[in-house]
PDB file of N, CA and C in Angstrom:
ATOM      1  N   UNK A 283     231.874 -82.502  77.217  1.00  0.00           N
ATOM      2  CA  UNK A 283     230.553 -83.108  77.049  1.00  0.00           C
ATOM      3  C   UNK A 283     229.583 -82.051  76.529  1.00  0.00           C
ATOM      4  N   UNK A 284     228.796 -82.414  75.572  1.00  0.00           N
ATOM      5  CA  UNK A 284     227.852 -81.496  74.947  1.00  0.00           C
ATOM      6  C   UNK A 284     226.658 -81.244  75.863  1.00  0.00           C
ATOM      7  N   UNK A 285     226.137 -80.025  75.794  1.00  0.00           N
ATOM      8  CA  UNK A 285     224.955 -79.691  76.595  1.00  0.00           C
ATOM      9  C   UNK A 285     223.664 -80.141  75.923  1.00  0.00           C
ATOM     10  N   UNK A 286     223.761 -80.599  74.670  1.00  0.00           N
ATOM     11  CA  UNK A 286     222.591 -81.042  73.927  1.00  0.00           C
ATOM     12  C   UNK A 286     222.450 -82.553  74.017  1.00  0.00           C
ATOM     13  N   UNK A 287     221.224 -83.016  74.069  1.00  0.00           N
ATOM     14  CA  UNK A 287     220.967 -84.450  74.071  1.00  0.00           C
ATOM     15  C   UNK A 287     221.109 -84.978  72.644  1.00  0.00           C
ATOM     16  N   UNK A 288     221.628 -86.144  72.501  1.00  0.00           N
ATOM     17  CA  UNK A 288     221.687 -86.799  71.201  1.00  0.00           C
ATOM     18  C   UNK A 288     220.383 -87.553  70.970  1.00  0.00           C
ATOM     19  N   UNK A 289     219.954 -87.653  69.726  1.00  0.00           N
ATOM     20  CA  UNK A 289     218.745 -88.381  69.375  1.00  0.00           C
ATOM     21  C   UNK A 289     219.162 -89.745  68.836  1.00  0.00           C
ATOM     22  N   UNK A 290     218.729 -90.796  69.504  1.00  0.00           N
ATOM     23  CA  UNK A 290     219.096 -92.146  69.075  1.00  0.00           C
ATOM     24  C   UNK A 290     217.912 -92.915  68.526  1.00  0.00           C
ATOM     25  N   UNK A 291     216.809 -92.944  69.238  1.00  0.00           N
ATOM     26  CA  UNK A 291     215.642 -93.693  68.789  1.00  0.00           C
ATOM     27  C   UNK A 291     214.383 -92.895  69.080  1.00  0.00           C
ATOM     28  N   UNK A 292     213.294 -93.275  68.389  1.00  0.00           N
ATOM     29  CA  UNK A 292     212.021 -92.603  68.635  1.00  0.00           C
ATOM     30  C   UNK A 292     211.578 -92.794  70.083  1.00  0.00           C
ATOM     31  N   UNK A 293     211.914 -93.913  70.691  1.00  0.00           N
ATOM     32  CA  UNK A 293     211.494 -94.176  72.053  1.00  0.00           C
ATOM     33  C   UNK A 293     212.048 -93.117  73.011  1.00  0.00           C
ATOM     34  N   UNK A 294     213.248 -92.635  72.728  1.00  0.00           N
ATOM     35  CA  UNK A 294     213.886 -91.684  73.620  1.00  0.00           C
ATOM     36  C   UNK A 294     213.291 -90.279  73.539  1.00  0.00           C
ATOM     37  N   UNK A 295     212.796 -89.880  72.376  1.00  0.00           N
ATOM     38  CA  UNK A 295     212.313 -88.503  72.242  1.00  0.00           C
ATOM     39  C   UNK A 295     210.831 -88.390  71.923  1.00  0.00           C
ATOM     40  N   UNK A 296     210.115 -89.473  71.920  1.00  0.00           N
ATOM     41  CA  UNK A 296     208.687 -89.422  71.673  1.00  0.00           C
ATOM     42  C   UNK A 296     208.342 -89.517  70.202  1.00  0.00           C
ATOM     43  N   UNK A 297     207.100 -89.217  69.892  1.00  0.00           N
ATOM     44  CA  UNK A 297     206.599 -89.378  68.531  1.00  0.00           C
ATOM     45  C   UNK A 297     205.464 -88.393  68.273  1.00  0.00           C
ATOM     46  N   UNK A 298     205.388 -87.913  67.047  1.00  0.00           N
ATOM     47  CA  UNK A 298     204.250 -87.109  66.606  1.00  0.00           C
ATOM     48  C   UNK A 298     203.221 -88.060  66.004  1.00  0.00           C
ATOM     49  N   UNK A 299     201.989 -87.975  66.449  1.00  0.00           N
ATOM     50  CA  UNK A 299     200.911 -88.818  65.936  1.00  0.00           C
ATOM     51  C   UNK A 299     199.902 -87.974  65.176  1.00  0.00           C
ATOM     52  N   UNK A 300     199.284 -88.601  64.185  1.00  0.00           N
ATOM     53  CA  UNK A 300     198.244 -87.964  63.378  1.00  0.00           C
ATOM     54  C   UNK A 300     196.932 -88.672  63.667  1.00  0.00           C
ATOM     55  N   UNK A 301     195.902 -87.904  64.008  1.00  0.00           N
ATOM     56  CA  UNK A 301     194.603 -88.521  64.282  1.00  0.00           C
ATOM     57  C   UNK A 301     193.573 -88.194  63.199  1.00  0.00           C
ATOM     58  N   UNK A 302     194.034 -88.199  61.967  1.00  0.00           N
ATOM     59  CA  UNK A 302     193.138 -87.933  60.839  1.00  0.00           C
ATOM     60  C   UNK A 302     192.055 -89.000  60.727  1.00  0.00           C
ATOM     61  N   UNK A 303     192.408 -90.256  60.947  1.00  0.00           N
ATOM     62  CA  UNK A 303     191.431 -91.347  60.828  1.00  0.00           C
ATOM     63  C   UNK A 303     190.227 -91.115  61.732  1.00  0.00           C
ATOM     64  N   UNK A 304     190.480 -90.755  62.985  1.00  0.00           N
ATOM     65  CA  UNK A 304     189.386 -90.546  63.930  1.00  0.00           C
ATOM     66  C   UNK A 304     188.471 -89.406  63.485  1.00  0.00           C
ATOM     67  N   UNK A 305     189.060 -88.321  63.024  1.00  0.00           N
ATOM     68  CA  UNK A 305     188.265 -87.170  62.575  1.00  0.00           C
ATOM     69  C   UNK A 305     187.447 -87.536  61.352  1.00  0.00           C
ATOM     70  N   UNK A 306     188.087 -88.196  60.385  1.00  0.00           N
ATOM     71  CA  UNK A 306     187.373 -88.577  59.162  1.00  0.00           C
ATOM     72  C   UNK A 306     186.271 -89.585  59.452  1.00  0.00           C
ATOM     73  N   UNK A 307     186.561 -90.563  60.302  1.00  0.00           N
ATOM     74  CA  UNK A 307     185.552 -91.572  60.633  1.00  0.00           C
ATOM     75  C   UNK A 307     184.359 -90.938  61.348  1.00  0.00           C
ATOM     76  N   UNK A 308     184.623 -90.000  62.256  1.00  0.00           N
ATOM     77  CA  UNK A 308     183.532 -89.311  62.960  1.00  0.00           C
ATOM     78  C   UNK A 308     182.636 -88.546  61.990  1.00  0.00           C
ATOM     79  N   UNK A 309     183.261 -87.962  60.964  1.00  0.00           N
ATOM     80  CA  UNK A 309     182.512 -87.148  59.992  1.00  0.00           C
ATOM     81  C   UNK A 309     182.058 -87.943  58.778  1.00  0.00           C
ATOM     82  N   UNK A 310     182.377 -89.232  58.765  1.00  0.00           N
ATOM     83  CA  UNK A 310     182.004 -90.128  57.667  1.00  0.00           C
ATOM     84  C   UNK A 310     182.534 -89.617  56.317  1.00  0.00           C
ATOM     85  N   UNK A 311     183.799 -89.217  56.329  1.00  0.00           N
ATOM     86  CA  UNK A 311     184.481 -88.731  55.129  1.00  0.00           C
ATOM     87  C   UNK A 311     185.447 -89.815  54.671  1.00  0.00           C
ATOM     88  N   UNK A 312     185.455 -90.112  53.390  1.00  0.00           N
ATOM     89  CA  UNK A 312     186.348 -91.137  52.862  1.00  0.00           C
ATOM     90  C   UNK A 312     187.692 -90.536  52.461  1.00  0.00           C
ATOM     91  N   UNK A 313     188.679 -91.404  52.337  1.00  0.00           N
ATOM     92  CA  UNK A 313     189.999 -90.963  51.886  1.00  0.00           C
ATOM     93  C   UNK A 313     189.937 -90.458  50.450  1.00  0.00           C
ATOM     94  N   UNK A 314     189.092 -91.091  49.634  1.00  0.00           N
ATOM     95  CA  UNK A 314     188.937 -90.623  48.250  1.00  0.00           C
ATOM     96  C   UNK A 314     188.386 -89.198  48.213  1.00  0.00           C
ATOM     97  N   UNK A 315     187.368 -88.940  49.013  1.00  0.00           N
ATOM     98  CA  UNK A 315     186.784 -87.597  49.052  1.00  0.00           C
ATOM     99  C   UNK A 315     187.819 -86.566  49.493  1.00  0.00           C
ATOM    100  N   UNK A 316     188.544 -86.868  50.580  1.00  0.00           N
ATOM    101  CA  UNK A 316     189.517 -85.913  51.091  1.00  0.00           C
ATOM    102  C   UNK A 316     190.645 -85.688  50.085  1.00  0.00           C
ATOM    103  N   UNK A 317     191.082 -86.726  49.411  1.00  0.00           N
ATOM    104  CA  UNK A 317     192.133 -86.579  48.398  1.00  0.00           C
ATOM    105  C   UNK A 317     191.668 -85.644  47.286  1.00  0.00           C
ATOM    106  N   UNK A 318     190.447 -85.842  46.807  1.00  0.00           N
ATOM    107  CA  UNK A 318     189.923 -84.966  45.745  1.00  0.00           C
ATOM    108  C   UNK A 318     189.724 -83.536  46.251  1.00  0.00           C
ATOM    109  N   UNK A 319     189.188 -83.394  47.448  1.00  0.00           N
ATOM    110  CA  UNK A 319     188.880 -82.062  47.984  1.00  0.00           C
ATOM    111  C   UNK A 319     190.145 -81.257  48.282  1.00  0.00           C
ATOM    112  N   UNK A 320     191.244 -81.935  48.589  1.00  0.00           N
ATOM    113  CA  UNK A 320     192.493 -81.249  48.912  1.00  0.00           C
ATOM    114  C   UNK A 320     193.464 -81.231  47.740  1.00  0.00           C
ATOM    115  N   UNK A 321     193.052 -81.787  46.597  1.00  0.00           N
ATOM    116  CA  UNK A 321     193.937 -81.881  45.422  1.00  0.00           C
ATOM    117  C   UNK A 321     195.251 -82.567  45.794  1.00  0.00           C
ATOM    118  N   UNK A 322     195.111 -83.686  46.509  1.00  0.00           N
ATOM    119  CA  UNK A 322     196.256 -84.451  46.985  1.00  0.00           C
ATOM    120  C   UNK A 322     196.096 -85.899  46.518  1.00  0.00           C
ATOM    121  N   UNK A 323     197.216 -86.540  46.220  1.00  0.00           N
ATOM    122  CA  UNK A 323     197.149 -87.942  45.805  1.00  0.00           C
ATOM    123  C   UNK A 323     196.570 -88.802  46.925  1.00  0.00           C
ATOM    124  N   UNK A 324     195.821 -89.833  46.545  1.00  0.00           N
ATOM    125  CA  UNK A 324     195.220 -90.757  47.513  1.00  0.00           C
ATOM    126  C   UNK A 324     196.285 -91.357  48.410  1.00  0.00           C
ATOM    127  N   UNK A 325     197.431 -91.741  47.856  1.00  0.00           N
ATOM    128  CA  UNK A 325     198.492 -92.381  48.625  1.00  0.00           C
ATOM    129  C   UNK A 325     198.983 -91.489  49.768  1.00  0.00           C
ATOM    130  N   UNK A 326     199.016 -90.186  49.527  1.00  0.00           N
ATOM    131  CA  UNK A 326     199.451 -89.242  50.559  1.00  0.00           C
ATOM    132  C   UNK A 326     198.413 -89.173  51.677  1.00  0.00           C
ATOM    133  N   UNK A 327     197.157 -89.030  51.310  1.00  0.00           N
ATOM    134  CA  UNK A 327     196.083 -88.988  52.308  1.00  0.00           C
ATOM    135  C   UNK A 327     196.035 -90.306  53.068  1.00  0.00           C
ATOM    136  N   UNK A 328     196.253 -91.410  52.377  1.00  0.00           N
ATOM    137  CA  UNK A 328     196.240 -92.718  53.018  1.00  0.00           C
ATOM    138  C   UNK A 328     197.335 -92.821  54.082  1.00  0.00           C
ATOM    139  N   UNK A 329     198.524 -92.279  53.819  1.00  0.00           N
ATOM    140  CA  UNK A 329     199.593 -92.280  54.825  1.00  0.00           C
ATOM    141  C   UNK A 329     199.198 -91.463  56.049  1.00  0.00           C
ATOM    142  N   UNK A 330     198.591 -90.306  55.820  1.00  0.00           N
ATOM    143  CA  UNK A 330     198.107 -89.486  56.941  1.00  0.00           C
ATOM    144  C   UNK A 330     197.038 -90.263  57.714  1.00  0.00           C
ATOM    145  N   UNK A 331     196.127 -90.893  56.990  1.00  0.00           N
ATOM    146  CA  UNK A 331     195.023 -91.645  57.594  1.00  0.00           C
ATOM    147  C   UNK A 331     195.543 -92.776  58.470  1.00  0.00           C
ATOM    148  N   UNK A 332     196.592 -93.462  58.017  1.00  0.00           N
ATOM    149  CA  UNK A 332     197.160 -94.603  58.744  1.00  0.00           C
ATOM    150  C   UNK A 332     198.242 -94.192  59.744  1.00  0.00           C
ATOM    151  N   UNK A 333     198.415 -92.872  59.955  1.00  0.00           N
ATOM    152  CA  UNK A 333     199.410 -92.348  60.894  1.00  0.00           C
ATOM    153  C   UNK A 333     200.814 -92.819  60.523  1.00  0.00           C
ATOM    154  N   UNK A 334     201.119 -92.778  59.226  1.00  0.00           N
ATOM    155  CA  UNK A 334     202.424 -93.213  58.739  1.00  0.00           C
ATOM    156  C   UNK A 334     203.148 -92.088  58.002  1.00  0.00           C
ATOM    157  N   UNK A 335     202.886 -90.852  58.387  1.00  0.00           N
ATOM    158  CA  UNK A 335     203.537 -89.704  57.752  1.00  0.00           C
ATOM    159  C   UNK A 335     204.995 -89.684  58.187  1.00  0.00           C
ATOM    160  N   UNK A 336     205.888 -89.604  57.202  1.00  0.00           N
ATOM    161  CA  UNK A 336     207.321 -89.561  57.508  1.00  0.00           C
ATOM    162  C   UNK A 336     207.826 -88.121  57.581  1.00  0.00           C
ATOM    163  N   UNK A 337     207.315 -87.280  56.695  1.00  0.00           N
ATOM    164  CA  UNK A 337     207.690 -85.867  56.680  1.00  0.00           C
ATOM    165  C   UNK A 337     206.415 -85.047  56.601  1.00  0.00           C
ATOM    166  N   UNK A 338     206.297 -84.069  57.464  1.00  0.00           N
ATOM    167  CA  UNK A 338     205.098 -83.243  57.537  1.00  0.00           C
ATOM    168  C   UNK A 338     205.164 -82.152  56.470  1.00  0.00           C
ATOM    169  N   UNK A 339     204.258 -82.206  55.511  1.00  0.00           N
ATOM    170  CA  UNK A 339     204.143 -81.176  54.480  1.00  0.00           C
ATOM    171  C   UNK A 339     203.108 -80.165  54.970  1.00  0.00           C
ATOM    172  N   UNK A 340     203.561 -78.966  55.283  1.00  0.00           N
ATOM    173  CA  UNK A 340     202.671 -77.963  55.875  1.00  0.00           C
ATOM    174  C   UNK A 340     201.587 -77.504  54.913  1.00  0.00           C
ATOM    175  N   UNK A 341     201.842 -77.553  53.607  1.00  0.00           N
ATOM    176  CA  UNK A 341     200.816 -77.190  52.631  1.00  0.00           C
ATOM    177  C   UNK A 341     199.683 -78.215  52.658  1.00  0.00           C
ATOM    178  N   UNK A 342     200.023 -79.480  52.715  1.00  0.00           N
ATOM    179  CA  UNK A 342     198.996 -80.523  52.802  1.00  0.00           C
ATOM    180  C   UNK A 342     198.245 -80.403  54.118  1.00  0.00           C
ATOM    181  N   UNK A 343     198.962 -80.161  55.207  1.00  0.00           N
ATOM    182  CA  UNK A 343     198.308 -79.963  56.504  1.00  0.00           C
ATOM    183  C   UNK A 343     197.310 -78.810  56.431  1.00  0.00           C
ATOM    184  N   UNK A 344     197.687 -77.718  55.804  1.00  0.00           N
ATOM    185  CA  UNK A 344     196.791 -76.560  55.674  1.00  0.00           C
ATOM    186  C   UNK A 344     195.561 -76.911  54.848  1.00  0.00           C
ATOM    187  N   UNK A 345     195.755 -77.658  53.761  1.00  0.00           N
ATOM    188  CA  UNK A 345     194.609 -78.046  52.914  1.00  0.00           C
ATOM    189  C   UNK A 345     193.656 -78.964  53.668  1.00  0.00           C
ATOM    190  N   UNK A 346     194.207 -79.918  54.415  1.00  0.00           N
ATOM    191  CA  UNK A 346     193.361 -80.822  55.199  1.00  0.00           C
ATOM    192  C   UNK A 346     192.578 -80.033  56.242  1.00  0.00           C
ATOM    193  N   UNK A 347     193.250 -79.124  56.925  1.00  0.00           N
ATOM    194  CA  UNK A 347     192.573 -78.296  57.933  1.00  0.00           C
ATOM    195  C   UNK A 347     191.468 -77.455  57.308  1.00  0.00           C
ATOM    196  N   UNK A 348     191.726 -76.918  56.118  1.00  0.00           N
ATOM    197  CA  UNK A 348     190.725 -76.093  55.443  1.00  0.00           C
ATOM    198  C   UNK A 348     189.481 -76.912  55.108  1.00  0.00           C
ATOM    199  N   UNK A 349     189.687 -78.074  54.519  1.00  0.00           N
ATOM    200  CA  UNK A 349     188.552 -78.910  54.112  1.00  0.00           C
ATOM    201  C   UNK A 349     187.791 -79.440  55.325  1.00  0.00           C
ATOM    202  N   UNK A 350     188.515 -79.864  56.361  1.00  0.00           N
ATOM    203  CA  UNK A 350     187.862 -80.432  57.547  1.00  0.00           C
ATOM    204  C   UNK A 350     187.435 -79.378  58.569  1.00  0.00           C
ATOM    205  N   UNK A 351     187.776 -78.116  58.290  1.00  0.00           N
ATOM    206  CA  UNK A 351     187.458 -77.008  59.196  1.00  0.00           C
ATOM    207  C   UNK A 351     187.950 -77.310  60.616  1.00  0.00           C
ATOM    208  N   UNK A 352     189.245 -77.585  60.702  1.00  0.00           N
ATOM    209  CA  UNK A 352     189.861 -77.867  61.994  1.00  0.00           C
ATOM    210  C   UNK A 352     191.211 -77.167  62.058  1.00  0.00           C
ATOM    211  N   UNK A 353     191.918 -77.340  63.147  1.00  0.00           N
ATOM    212  CA  UNK A 353     193.238 -76.739  63.305  1.00  0.00           C
ATOM    213  C   UNK A 353     194.288 -77.850  63.308  1.00  0.00           C
ATOM    214  N   UNK A 354     195.560 -77.505  63.101  1.00  0.00           N
ATOM    215  CA  UNK A 354     196.609 -78.524  63.198  1.00  0.00           C
ATOM    216  C   UNK A 354     196.608 -79.239  64.563  1.00  0.00           C
ATOM    217  N   UNK A 355     196.279 -78.514  65.609  1.00  0.00           N
ATOM    218  CA  UNK A 355     196.231 -79.131  66.939  1.00  0.00           C
ATOM    219  C   UNK A 355     195.154 -80.205  67.039  1.00  0.00           C
ATOM    220  N   UNK A 356     194.117 -80.115  66.217  1.00  0.00           N
ATOM    221  CA  UNK A 356     193.086 -81.155  66.182  1.00  0.00           C
ATOM    222  C   UNK A 356     193.611 -82.430  65.529  1.00  0.00           C
ATOM    223  N   UNK A 357     194.594 -82.276  64.629  1.00  0.00           N
ATOM    224  CA  UNK A 357     195.088 -83.393  63.825  1.00  0.00           C
ATOM    225  C   UNK A 357     196.340 -84.058  64.366  1.00  0.00           C
ATOM    226  N   UNK A 358     197.227 -83.298  64.972  1.00  0.00           N
ATOM    227  CA  UNK A 358     198.498 -83.877  65.394  1.00  0.00           C
ATOM    228  C   UNK A 358     198.717 -83.658  66.886  1.00  0.00           C
ATOM    229  N   UNK A 359     199.419 -84.608  67.507  1.00  0.00           N
ATOM    230  CA  UNK A 359     199.743 -84.492  68.925  1.00  0.00           C
ATOM    231  C   UNK A 359     201.052 -85.197  69.197  1.00  0.00           C
ATOM    232  N   UNK A 360     201.719 -84.739  70.219  1.00  0.00           N
ATOM    233  CA  UNK A 360     203.022 -85.267  70.614  1.00  0.00           C
ATOM    234  C   UNK A 360     202.842 -86.312  71.706  1.00  0.00           C
ATOM    235  N   UNK A 361     203.425 -87.485  71.490  1.00  0.00           N
ATOM    236  CA  UNK A 361     203.387 -88.566  72.478  1.00  0.00           C
ATOM    237  C   UNK A 361     204.742 -88.598  73.174  1.00  0.00           C
ATOM    238  N   UNK A 362     204.756 -88.230  74.434  1.00  0.00           N
ATOM    239  CA  UNK A 362     205.991 -88.208  75.227  1.00  0.00           C
ATOM    240  C   UNK A 362     206.435 -89.645  75.497  1.00  0.00           C
ATOM    241  N   UNK A 363     207.738 -89.906  75.479  1.00  0.00           N
ATOM    242  CA  UNK A 363     208.204 -91.283  75.704  1.00  0.00           C
ATOM    243  C   UNK A 363     207.885 -91.788  77.103  1.00  0.00           C
TER     244      UNK A 363
END
């Protein structure tokens, strides 16, 4: 028997959430503005905004943090199952 747990579903190991929408809404920043300011396609920012990021691009995360003057910990959090 393996000493490592197998990963079967998101429910079993939790989920990473993005709270970009809350930060942007608090600061009254639009997705169009953030896309232009970070030199990122609107569709990419929209996925982050809707918490539908499938793969975390650290360069985009760094650009968002730079423009919003925040840290990655302000944007993402782990939801335990």
